[in-house]
Coordinates of C-alpha atoms and ligand atoms in Angstrom, one line a residue:
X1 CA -86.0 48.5 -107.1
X2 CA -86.6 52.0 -108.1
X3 CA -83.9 53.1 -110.9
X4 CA -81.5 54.4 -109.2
X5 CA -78.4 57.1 -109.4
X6 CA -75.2 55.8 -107.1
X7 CA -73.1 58.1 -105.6
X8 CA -69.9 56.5 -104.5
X9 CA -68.5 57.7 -101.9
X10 CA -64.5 58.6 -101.7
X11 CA -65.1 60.8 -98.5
X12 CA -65.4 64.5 -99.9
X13 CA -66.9 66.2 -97.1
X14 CA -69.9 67.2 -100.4
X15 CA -70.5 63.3 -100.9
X16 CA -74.3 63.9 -99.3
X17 CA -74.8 67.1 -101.4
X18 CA -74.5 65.6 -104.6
X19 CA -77.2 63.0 -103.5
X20 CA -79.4 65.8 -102.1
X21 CA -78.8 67.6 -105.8
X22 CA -79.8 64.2 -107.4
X23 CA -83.1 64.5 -105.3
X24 CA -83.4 67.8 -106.1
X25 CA -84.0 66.8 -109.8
X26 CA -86.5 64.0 -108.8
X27 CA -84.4 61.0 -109.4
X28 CA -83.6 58.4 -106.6
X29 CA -80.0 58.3 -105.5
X30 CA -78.0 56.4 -103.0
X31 CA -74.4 56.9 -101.8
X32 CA -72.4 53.6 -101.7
X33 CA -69.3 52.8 -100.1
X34 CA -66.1 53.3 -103.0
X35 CA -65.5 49.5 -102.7
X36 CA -69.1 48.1 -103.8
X37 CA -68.8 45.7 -106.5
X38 CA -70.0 46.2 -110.1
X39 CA -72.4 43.2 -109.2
X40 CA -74.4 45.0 -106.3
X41 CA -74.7 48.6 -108.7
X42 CA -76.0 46.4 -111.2
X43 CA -78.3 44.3 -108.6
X44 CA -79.9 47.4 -107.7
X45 CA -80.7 49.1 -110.7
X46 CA -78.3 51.5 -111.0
X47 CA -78.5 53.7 -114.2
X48 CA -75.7 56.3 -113.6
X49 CA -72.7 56.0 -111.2
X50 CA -71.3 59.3 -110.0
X51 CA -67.6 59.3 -108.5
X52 CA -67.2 62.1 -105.6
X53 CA -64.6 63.6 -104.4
X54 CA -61.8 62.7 -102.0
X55 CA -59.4 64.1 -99.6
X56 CA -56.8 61.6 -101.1
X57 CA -54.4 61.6 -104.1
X58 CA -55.0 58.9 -106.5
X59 CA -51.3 57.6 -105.9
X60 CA -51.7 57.6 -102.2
X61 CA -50.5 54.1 -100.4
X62 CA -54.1 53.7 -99.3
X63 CA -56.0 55.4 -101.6
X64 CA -59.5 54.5 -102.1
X65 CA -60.2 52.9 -105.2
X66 CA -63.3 51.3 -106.8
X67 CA -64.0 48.3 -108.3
X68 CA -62.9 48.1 -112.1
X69 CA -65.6 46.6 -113.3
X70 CA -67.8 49.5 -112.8
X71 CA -66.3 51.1 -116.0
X72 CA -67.7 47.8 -117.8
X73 CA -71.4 48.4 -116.9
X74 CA -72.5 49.9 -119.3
X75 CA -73.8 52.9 -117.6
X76 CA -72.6 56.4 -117.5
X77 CA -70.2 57.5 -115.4
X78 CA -69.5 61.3 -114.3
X79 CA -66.3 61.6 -111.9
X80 CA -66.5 65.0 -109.9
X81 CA -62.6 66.1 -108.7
X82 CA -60.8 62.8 -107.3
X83 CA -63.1 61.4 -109.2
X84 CA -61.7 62.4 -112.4
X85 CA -58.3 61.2 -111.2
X86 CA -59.6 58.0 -110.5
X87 CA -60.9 58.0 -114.7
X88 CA -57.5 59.1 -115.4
X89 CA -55.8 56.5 -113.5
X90 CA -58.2 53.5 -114.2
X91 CA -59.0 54.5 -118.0
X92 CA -54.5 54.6 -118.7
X93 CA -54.6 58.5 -119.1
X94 CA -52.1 60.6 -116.7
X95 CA -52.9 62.2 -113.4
X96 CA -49.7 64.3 -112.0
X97 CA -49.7 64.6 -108.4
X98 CA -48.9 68.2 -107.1
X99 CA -48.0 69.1 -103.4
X100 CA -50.5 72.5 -103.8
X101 CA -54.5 72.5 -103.8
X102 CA -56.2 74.3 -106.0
X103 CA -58.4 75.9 -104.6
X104 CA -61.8 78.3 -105.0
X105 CA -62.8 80.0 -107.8
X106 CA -61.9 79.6 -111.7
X107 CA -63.8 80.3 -114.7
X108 CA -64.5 77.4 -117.1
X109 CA -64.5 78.1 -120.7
X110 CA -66.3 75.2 -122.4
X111 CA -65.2 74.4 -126.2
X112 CA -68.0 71.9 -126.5
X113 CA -71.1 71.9 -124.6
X114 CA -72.0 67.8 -125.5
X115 CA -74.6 66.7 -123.3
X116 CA -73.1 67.7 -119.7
X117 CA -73.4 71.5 -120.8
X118 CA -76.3 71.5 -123.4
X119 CA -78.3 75.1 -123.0
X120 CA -75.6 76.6 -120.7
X121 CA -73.1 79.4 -121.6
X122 CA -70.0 79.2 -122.6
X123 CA -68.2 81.1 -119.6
X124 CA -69.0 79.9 -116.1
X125 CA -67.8 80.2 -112.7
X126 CA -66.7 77.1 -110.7
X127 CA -65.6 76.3 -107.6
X128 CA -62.3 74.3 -107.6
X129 CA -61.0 72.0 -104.5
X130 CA -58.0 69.7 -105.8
X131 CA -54.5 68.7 -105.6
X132 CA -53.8 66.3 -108.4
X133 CA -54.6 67.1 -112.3
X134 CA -55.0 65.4 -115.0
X135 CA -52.6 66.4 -118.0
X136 CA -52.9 63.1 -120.1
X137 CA -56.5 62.2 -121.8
X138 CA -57.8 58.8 -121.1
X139 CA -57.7 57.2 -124.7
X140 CA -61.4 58.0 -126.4
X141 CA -61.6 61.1 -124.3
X142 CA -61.4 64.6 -125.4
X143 CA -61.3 67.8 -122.9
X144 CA -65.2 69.6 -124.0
X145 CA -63.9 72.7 -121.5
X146 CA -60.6 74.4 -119.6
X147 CA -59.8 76.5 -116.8
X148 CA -56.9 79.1 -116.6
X149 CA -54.8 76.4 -114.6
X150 CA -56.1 73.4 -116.3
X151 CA -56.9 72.5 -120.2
X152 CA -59.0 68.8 -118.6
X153 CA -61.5 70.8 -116.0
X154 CA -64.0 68.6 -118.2
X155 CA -63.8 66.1 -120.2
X156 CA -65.9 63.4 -122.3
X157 CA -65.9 60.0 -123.9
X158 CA -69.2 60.6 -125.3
X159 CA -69.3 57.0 -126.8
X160 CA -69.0 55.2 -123.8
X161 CA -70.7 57.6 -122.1
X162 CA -67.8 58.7 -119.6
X163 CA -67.8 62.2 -118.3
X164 CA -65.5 64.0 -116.1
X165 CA -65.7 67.7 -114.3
X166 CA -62.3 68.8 -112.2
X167 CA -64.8 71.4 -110.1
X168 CA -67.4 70.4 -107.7
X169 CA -70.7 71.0 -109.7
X170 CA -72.4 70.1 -106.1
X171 CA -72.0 73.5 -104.4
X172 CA -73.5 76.6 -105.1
X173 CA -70.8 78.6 -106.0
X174 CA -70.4 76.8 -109.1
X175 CA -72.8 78.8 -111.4
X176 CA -75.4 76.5 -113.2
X177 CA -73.9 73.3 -111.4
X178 CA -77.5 71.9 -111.1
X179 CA -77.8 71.7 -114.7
X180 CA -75.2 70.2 -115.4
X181 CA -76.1 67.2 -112.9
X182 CA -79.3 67.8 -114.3
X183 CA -77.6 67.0 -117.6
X184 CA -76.3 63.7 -117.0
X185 CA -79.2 62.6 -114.9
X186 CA -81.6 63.1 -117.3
X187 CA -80.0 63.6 -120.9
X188 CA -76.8 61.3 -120.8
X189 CA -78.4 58.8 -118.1
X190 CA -82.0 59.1 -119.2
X191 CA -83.4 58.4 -115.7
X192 CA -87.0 58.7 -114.5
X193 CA -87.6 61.8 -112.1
X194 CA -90.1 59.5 -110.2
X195 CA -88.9 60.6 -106.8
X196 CA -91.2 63.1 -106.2
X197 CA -93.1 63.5 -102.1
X198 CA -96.3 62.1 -102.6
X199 CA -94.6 58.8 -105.1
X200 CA -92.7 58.7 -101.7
X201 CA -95.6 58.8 -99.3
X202 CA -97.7 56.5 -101.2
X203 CA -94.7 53.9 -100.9
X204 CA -93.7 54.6 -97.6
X205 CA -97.0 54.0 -96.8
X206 CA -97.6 50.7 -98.5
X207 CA -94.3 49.9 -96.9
X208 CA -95.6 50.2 -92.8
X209 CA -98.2 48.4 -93.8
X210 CA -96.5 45.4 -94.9
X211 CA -93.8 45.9 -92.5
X212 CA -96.4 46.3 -89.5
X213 CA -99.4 44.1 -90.5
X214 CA -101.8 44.6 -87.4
X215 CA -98.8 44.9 -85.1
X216 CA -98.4 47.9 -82.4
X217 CA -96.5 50.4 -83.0
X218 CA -95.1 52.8 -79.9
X219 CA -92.9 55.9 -81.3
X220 CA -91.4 58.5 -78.7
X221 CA -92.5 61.8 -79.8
X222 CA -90.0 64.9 -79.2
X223 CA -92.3 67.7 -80.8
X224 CA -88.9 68.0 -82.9
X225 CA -89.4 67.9 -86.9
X226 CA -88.3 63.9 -87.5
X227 CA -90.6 62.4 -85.0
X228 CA -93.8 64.8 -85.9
X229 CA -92.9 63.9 -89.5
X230 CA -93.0 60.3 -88.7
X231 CA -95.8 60.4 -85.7
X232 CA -97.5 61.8 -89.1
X233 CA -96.8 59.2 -91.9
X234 CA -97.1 56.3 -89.5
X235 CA -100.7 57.8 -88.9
X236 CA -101.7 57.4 -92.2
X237 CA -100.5 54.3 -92.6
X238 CA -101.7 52.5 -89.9
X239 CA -104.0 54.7 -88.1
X240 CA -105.1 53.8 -84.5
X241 CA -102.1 51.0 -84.3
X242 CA -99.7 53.9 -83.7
X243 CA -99.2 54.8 -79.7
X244 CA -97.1 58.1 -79.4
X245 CA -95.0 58.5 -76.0
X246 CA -94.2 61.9 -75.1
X247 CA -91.9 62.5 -71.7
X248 CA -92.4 66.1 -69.8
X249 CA -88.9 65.6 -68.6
X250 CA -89.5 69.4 -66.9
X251 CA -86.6 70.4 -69.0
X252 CA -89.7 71.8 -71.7
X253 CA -90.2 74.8 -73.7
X254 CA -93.3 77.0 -72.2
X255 CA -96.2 75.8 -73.2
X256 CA -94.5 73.2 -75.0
X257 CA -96.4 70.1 -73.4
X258 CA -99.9 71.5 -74.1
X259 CA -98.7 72.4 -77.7
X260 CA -97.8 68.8 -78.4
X261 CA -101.1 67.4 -76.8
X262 CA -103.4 69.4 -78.8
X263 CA -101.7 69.3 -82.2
X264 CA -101.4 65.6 -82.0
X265 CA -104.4 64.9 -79.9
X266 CA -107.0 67.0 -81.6
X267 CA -105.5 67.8 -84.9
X268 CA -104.7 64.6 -86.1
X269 CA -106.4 62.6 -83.6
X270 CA -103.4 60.0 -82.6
X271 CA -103.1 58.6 -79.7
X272 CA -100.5 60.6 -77.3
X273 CA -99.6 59.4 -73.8
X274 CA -98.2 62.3 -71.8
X275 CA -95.7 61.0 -69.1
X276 CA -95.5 63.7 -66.6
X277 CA -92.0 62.6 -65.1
X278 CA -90.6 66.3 -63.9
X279 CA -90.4 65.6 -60.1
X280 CA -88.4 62.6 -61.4
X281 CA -85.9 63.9 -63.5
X282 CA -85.4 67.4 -61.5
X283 CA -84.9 65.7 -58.5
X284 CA -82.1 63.5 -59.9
X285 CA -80.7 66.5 -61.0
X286 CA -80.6 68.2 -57.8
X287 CA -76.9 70.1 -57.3
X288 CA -75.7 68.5 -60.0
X289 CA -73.2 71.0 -62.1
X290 CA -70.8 69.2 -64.7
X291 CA -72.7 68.9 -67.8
X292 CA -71.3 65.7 -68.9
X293 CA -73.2 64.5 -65.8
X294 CA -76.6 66.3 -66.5
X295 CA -76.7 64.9 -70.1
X296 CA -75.9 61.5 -69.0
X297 CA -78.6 61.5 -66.1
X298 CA -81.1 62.9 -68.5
X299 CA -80.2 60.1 -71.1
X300 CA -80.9 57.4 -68.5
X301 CA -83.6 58.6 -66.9
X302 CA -85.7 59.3 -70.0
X303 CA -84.7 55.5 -71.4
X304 CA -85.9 54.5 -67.9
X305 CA -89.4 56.3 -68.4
X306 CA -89.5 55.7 -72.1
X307 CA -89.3 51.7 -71.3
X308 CA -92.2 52.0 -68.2
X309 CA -94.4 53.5 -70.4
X310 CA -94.5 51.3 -73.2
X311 CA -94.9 48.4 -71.0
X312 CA -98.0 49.9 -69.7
X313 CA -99.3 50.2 -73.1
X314 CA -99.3 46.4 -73.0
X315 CA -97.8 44.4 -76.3
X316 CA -95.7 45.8 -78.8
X317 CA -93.6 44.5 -81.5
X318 CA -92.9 47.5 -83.3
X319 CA -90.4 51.4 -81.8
X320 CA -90.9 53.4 -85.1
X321 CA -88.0 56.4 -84.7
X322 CA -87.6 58.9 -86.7
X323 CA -83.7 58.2 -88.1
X324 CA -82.5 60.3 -91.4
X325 CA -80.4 58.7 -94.5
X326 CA -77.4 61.0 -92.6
X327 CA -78.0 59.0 -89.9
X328 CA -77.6 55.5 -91.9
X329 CA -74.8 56.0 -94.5
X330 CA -71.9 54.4 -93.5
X331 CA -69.8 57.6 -94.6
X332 CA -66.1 57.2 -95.4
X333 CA -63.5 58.5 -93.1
X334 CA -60.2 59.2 -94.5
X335 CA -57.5 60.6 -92.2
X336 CA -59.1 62.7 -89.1
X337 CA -62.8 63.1 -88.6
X338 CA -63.3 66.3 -87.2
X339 CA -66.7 64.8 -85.9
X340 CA -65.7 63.7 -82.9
X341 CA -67.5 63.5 -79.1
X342 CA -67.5 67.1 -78.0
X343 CA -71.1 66.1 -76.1
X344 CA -72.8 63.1 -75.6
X345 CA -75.9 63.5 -77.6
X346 CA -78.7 60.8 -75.5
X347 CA -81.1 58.5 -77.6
X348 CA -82.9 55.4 -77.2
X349 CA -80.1 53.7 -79.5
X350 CA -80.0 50.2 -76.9
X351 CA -83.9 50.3 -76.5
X352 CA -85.0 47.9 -79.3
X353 CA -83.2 44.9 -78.1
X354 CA -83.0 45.1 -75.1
X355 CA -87.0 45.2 -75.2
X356 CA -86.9 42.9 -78.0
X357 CA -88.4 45.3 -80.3
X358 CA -88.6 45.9 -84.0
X359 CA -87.7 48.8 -85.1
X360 CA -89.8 50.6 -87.9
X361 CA -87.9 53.7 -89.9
X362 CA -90.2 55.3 -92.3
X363 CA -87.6 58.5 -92.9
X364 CA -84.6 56.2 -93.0
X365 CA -84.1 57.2 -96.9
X366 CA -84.6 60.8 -96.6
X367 CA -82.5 64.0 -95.9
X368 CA -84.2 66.9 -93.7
X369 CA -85.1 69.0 -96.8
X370 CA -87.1 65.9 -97.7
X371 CA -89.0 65.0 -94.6
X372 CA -90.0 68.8 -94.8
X373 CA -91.3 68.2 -97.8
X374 CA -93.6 65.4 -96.3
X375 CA -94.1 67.1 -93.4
X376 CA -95.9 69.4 -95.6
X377 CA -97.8 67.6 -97.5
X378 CA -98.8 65.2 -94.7
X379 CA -100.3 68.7 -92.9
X380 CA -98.4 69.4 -90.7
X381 CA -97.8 73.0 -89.6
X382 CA -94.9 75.4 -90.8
X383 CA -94.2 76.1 -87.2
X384 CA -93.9 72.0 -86.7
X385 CA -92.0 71.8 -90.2
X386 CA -89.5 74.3 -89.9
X387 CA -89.2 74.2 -86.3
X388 CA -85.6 75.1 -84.9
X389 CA -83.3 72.2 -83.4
X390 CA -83.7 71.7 -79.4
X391 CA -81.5 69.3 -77.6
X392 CA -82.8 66.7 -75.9
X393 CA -81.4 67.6 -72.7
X394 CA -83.4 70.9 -73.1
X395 CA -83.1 73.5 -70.6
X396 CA -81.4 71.4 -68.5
X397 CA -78.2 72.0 -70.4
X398 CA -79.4 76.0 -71.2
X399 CA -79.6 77.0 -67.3
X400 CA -75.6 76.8 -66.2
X401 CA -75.0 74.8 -63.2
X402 CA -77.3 73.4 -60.9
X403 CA -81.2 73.3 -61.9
X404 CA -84.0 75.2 -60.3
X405 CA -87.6 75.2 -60.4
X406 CA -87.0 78.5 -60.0
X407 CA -84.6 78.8 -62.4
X408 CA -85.6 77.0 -65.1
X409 CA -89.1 79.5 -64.9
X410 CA -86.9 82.3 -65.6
X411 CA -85.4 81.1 -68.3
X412 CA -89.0 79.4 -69.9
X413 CA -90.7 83.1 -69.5
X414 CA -87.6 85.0 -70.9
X415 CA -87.3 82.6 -74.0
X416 CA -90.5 82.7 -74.7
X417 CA -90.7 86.4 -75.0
X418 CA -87.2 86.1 -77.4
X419 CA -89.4 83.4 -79.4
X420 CA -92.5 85.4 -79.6
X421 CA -90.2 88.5 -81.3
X422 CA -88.1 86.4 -83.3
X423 CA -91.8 84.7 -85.0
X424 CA -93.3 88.1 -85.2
X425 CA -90.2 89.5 -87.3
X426 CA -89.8 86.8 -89.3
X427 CA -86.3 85.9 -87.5
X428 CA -87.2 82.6 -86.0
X429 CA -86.9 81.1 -89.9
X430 CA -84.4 82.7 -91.0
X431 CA -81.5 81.5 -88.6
X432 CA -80.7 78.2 -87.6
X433 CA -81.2 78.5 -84.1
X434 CA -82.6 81.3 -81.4
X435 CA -82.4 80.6 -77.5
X436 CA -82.0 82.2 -74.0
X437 CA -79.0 80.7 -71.5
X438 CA -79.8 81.1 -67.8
X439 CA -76.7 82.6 -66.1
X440 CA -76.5 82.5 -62.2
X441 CA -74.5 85.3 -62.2
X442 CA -76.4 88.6 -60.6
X443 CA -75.7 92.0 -61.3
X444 CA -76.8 95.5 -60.5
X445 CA -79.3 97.4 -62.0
X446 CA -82.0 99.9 -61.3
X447 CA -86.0 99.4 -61.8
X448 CA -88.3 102.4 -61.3
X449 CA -86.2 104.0 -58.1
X450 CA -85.3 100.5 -56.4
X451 CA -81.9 99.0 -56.6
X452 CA -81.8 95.5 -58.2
X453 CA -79.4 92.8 -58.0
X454 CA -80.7 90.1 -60.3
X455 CA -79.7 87.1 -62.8
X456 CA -78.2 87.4 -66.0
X457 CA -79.6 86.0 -69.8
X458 CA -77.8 85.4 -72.7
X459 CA -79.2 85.3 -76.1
X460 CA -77.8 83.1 -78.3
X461 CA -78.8 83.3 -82.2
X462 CA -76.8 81.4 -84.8
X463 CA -76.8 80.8 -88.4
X464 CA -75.6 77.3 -89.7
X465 CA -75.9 75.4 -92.4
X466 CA -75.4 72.0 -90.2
X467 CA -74.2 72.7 -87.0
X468 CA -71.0 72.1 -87.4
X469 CA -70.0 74.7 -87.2
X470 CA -71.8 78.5 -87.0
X471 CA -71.9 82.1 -86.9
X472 CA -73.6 84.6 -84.5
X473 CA -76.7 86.2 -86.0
X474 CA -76.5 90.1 -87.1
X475 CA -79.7 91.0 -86.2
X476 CA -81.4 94.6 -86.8
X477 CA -80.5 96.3 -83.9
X478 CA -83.8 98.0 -83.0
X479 CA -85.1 94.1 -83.0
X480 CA -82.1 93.6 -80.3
X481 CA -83.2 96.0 -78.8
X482 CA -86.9 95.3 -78.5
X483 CA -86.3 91.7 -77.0
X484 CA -83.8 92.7 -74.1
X485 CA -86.1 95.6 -73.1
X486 CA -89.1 93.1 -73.3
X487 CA -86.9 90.8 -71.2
X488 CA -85.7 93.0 -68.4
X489 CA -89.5 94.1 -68.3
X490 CA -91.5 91.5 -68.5
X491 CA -89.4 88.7 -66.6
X492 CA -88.9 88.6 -63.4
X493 CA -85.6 88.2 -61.9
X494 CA -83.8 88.8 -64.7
X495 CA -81.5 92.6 -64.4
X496 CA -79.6 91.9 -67.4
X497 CA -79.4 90.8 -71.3
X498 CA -76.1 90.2 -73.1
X499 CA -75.4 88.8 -76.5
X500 CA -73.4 86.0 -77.2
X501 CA -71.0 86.8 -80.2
X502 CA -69.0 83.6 -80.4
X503 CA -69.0 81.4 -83.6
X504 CA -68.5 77.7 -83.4
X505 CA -65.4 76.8 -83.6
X506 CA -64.9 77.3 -80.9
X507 CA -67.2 77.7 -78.9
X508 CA -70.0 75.3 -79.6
X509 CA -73.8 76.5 -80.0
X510 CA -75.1 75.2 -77.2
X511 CA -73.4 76.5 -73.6
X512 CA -73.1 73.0 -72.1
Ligands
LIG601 P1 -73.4 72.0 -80.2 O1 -73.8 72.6 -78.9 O2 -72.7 70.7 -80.0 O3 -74.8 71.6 -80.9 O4 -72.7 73.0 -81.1 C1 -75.0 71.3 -82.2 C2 -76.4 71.1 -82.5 O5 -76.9 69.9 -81.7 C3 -77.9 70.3 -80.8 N1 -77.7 69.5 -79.6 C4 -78.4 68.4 -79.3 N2 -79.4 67.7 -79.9 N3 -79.4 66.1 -78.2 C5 -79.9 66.6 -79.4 O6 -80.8 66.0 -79.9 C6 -78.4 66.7 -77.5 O7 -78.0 66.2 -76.5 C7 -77.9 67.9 -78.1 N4 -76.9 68.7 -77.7 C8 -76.8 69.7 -78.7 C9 -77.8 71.8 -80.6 O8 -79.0 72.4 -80.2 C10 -77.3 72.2 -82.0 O9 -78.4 72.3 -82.9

């Protein structure tokens, strides 16, 4: 077990960016549930135990607390917000609730600097986010720094190695925060930075290896950044044992299928078997107009491919997929979880048993700026790397209403013009995602002397920081202006660009 930093979760929507700040410093972290025992932190060599934030007041009836014994350790502690309460409250200081949140920024004003603020100076901005407060010490504990509204923001039982912040050192409006995680990771916990990307790939893998012995191993390549990343790793690890799947669903990019065969193919020489299954999946589609019903038909029909083709690779034990840690941690709800189904989002989720399959997950401990990080130094290409998101469903949920051939070639030539401008000015990597929506909708227009009556695309560019919610892009508007004169130009059938402005809420990024 590699030392480890735990993160225990209270269900602060910022639980995953402490973890990801942990990272950041090189040192392994894990976020745990708020009720693990003492006896599992300790099984799993945990050298520093975090506390995060919470929606909930300490004195709530079912507020989440943790189990006592983790104060008894022996390891440092460091609770962030609720987590501070929770010290209060478990350690016999006092923690008043108060009906009002505060909330945004403050400036701290630390008396002593300790440990937690060695080499930073001695006025800081911090972001605040909390309702209850602390106005009795723990006994052993003295307050190291205040805020206008509170004279606890941080506080320190240096003995027993105790710390305590009231602002969210996490998130970057707190100036300097990732020192001061930095801080307790390394001068108060004294862990090893021994995460590092290539400590990771030379463990992950030893790790396939074991896992796989001279087993098969089938993965479904999507051209997306997760299963390059692991088509990639599992490569290295087990070489010609790995048999990549990738389904032409004729919902593709242009050029999108001959991109993925050559990078794949001849680049890294793995084995890729193209399924060609466009008539298929078009031809189900035919007339078919309510999203819901496209996604799901989509969905099926690509499990229904996926599953032929690896029975006519012949025996497999092993699906390798390309899950995340967000994907794995059992994250807290408390109260309403805004997260819920707006779009059914397809995968091969049932696949493994049903085929009585063992799954292999080689990214299953990393975030996305991580497997970036391999991706990189595995080889792959920044294009590959840093590639935008596309849905699964692809076009098929980007040309409104029913699907076309001809349709979906209008759409395929017009976003590939808006992806050749947005790489040439630098665009494509600096928003989240850049597309074209087909809109059956003609209008009017002129071309040369000739009256034209001709489809409609919309360009949708957002910034995001998860898709949860985004923001329209402001983009230069000669750049604008370049890609819907390109457009109208170059494509045929197409009389007219417009620009979606809508951020999400609530209107969602993609259009169906
Ligand atoms: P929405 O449209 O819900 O999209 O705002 C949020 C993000 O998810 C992507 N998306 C999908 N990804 N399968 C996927 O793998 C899907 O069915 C799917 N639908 C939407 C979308 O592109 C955006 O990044």
């Amino acid at each position: 077990m590699p030392q480890t930093i735990a993160v225990l979760d209270f269900g602060s929507q910022l639980t995953q960016v402490i973890a990801r700040r942990i990272r950041e410093c090189q040192v392994y972290s894990k976020i745990y549930h708020y009720s693990t025992p003492a006896a599992t932190l300790r099984a799993d060599n945990v050298v520093g135990i975090i506390l995060s934030g919470g929606p909930q007041s300490v004195y709530a009836k079912k507020a989440p607390h943790p189990d006592r014994e983790i104060f008894n350790l022996g390891v440092p502690v460091l609770g962030i917000c609720y987590g501070v309460q929770l010290m209060g409250h478990f350690l016999e200081g006092d923690v008043e609730h108060s009906q009002e949140r505060e909330y945004g920024h403050g400036v701290l004003s630390i008396q002593r600097p300790g440990k937690l603020f060695a080499g930073l100076p001695r006025k800081l901005r911090v972001w605040n986010s909390h309702g209850d407060k602390l106005t009795k010490l723990p006994p052993g504990f003295r307050a190291i720094g205040t805020t206008e509204n509170s004279p606890f923001a941080a506080i320190e039982d240096a003995r027993r190695r105790f710390y305590g912040i009231q602002f969210h050192p996490e998130v970057f409006h707190t100036e300097r925060g990732v020192d001061m995680i930095r801080n307790f990771l390394l001068g108060i916990c004294g862990a090893k930075q021994d995460w590092t990307t290539n400590d990771f790939i030379t463990h992950a893998v030893e790790k396939i290896r074991a896992q796989v012995g001279k087993g098969r191993v089938i993965l479904g390549l999507s051209g997306g950044v997760d299963s390059s990343v692991a088509a990639a790793l599992l490569h290295k690890a087990i070489g010609k044992q790995l048999t990549c799947v990738f389904v032409d669903n004729g919902l593709l990019r242009k050029n999108e299928r001959e991109y993925v065969e050559k990078l794949y193919q001849r680049n890294f020489k793995i084995d890729v078997r193209v399924v060609d299954a466009s008539s298929l999946f078009l031809r189900r589609l035919k007339g078919v107009v309510e999203p819901e019903q496209k996604r799901k038909i989509i969905g099926r029909t690509f499990v229904e491919i996926f599953q032929r083709s690896i029975r006519s690779i012949g025996h497999t034990e092993y699906l390798a997929q390309g899950t995340l840690y967000p994907d794995v941690i059992e994250s807290v709800s408390i109260g309403n979880n805004p997260a819920s189904l707006i779009k059914t989002h397809h995968n091969v989720g049932g696949l493994p048993k049903r085929m009585k399959l063992k799954l292999v997950e080689p990214l299953r401990e990393l975030f996305k700026d991580e497997v970036r990080q391999v991706g990189t130094a595995l080889g792959l290409p920044r294009e590959v790397v840093w590639r935008q998101p596309f849905p699964g469903p692809g076009l098929g949920v980007r040309v409104m209403g029913d699907l076309t051939a001809e349709k979906l070639e209008i759409l395929r030539n017009a976003d590939a013009v808006l992806q050749e401008e947005m790489m040439t000015s630098g665009y494509y990597y600096k928003v989240w995602q850049s597309f074209c929506v087909f809109l059956p909708v003609r209008t009017v227009g002129v071309f040369g002397d000739e009256r034209t009556y001709d489809y409609v695309i919309a360009i949708r560019i957002v910034e995001s920081i998860d898709a949860m919610t985004a923001d329209w892009a402001r983009l230069p508007h000669e750049l604008m202006q370049k890609i819907s004169s390109r457009i109208t130009n170059e494509v045929r059938g197409v009389g007219r660009v417009v620009y979606d402005v809508s951020s999400k809420p609530p209107a969602t990024i993609e259009w169906e």
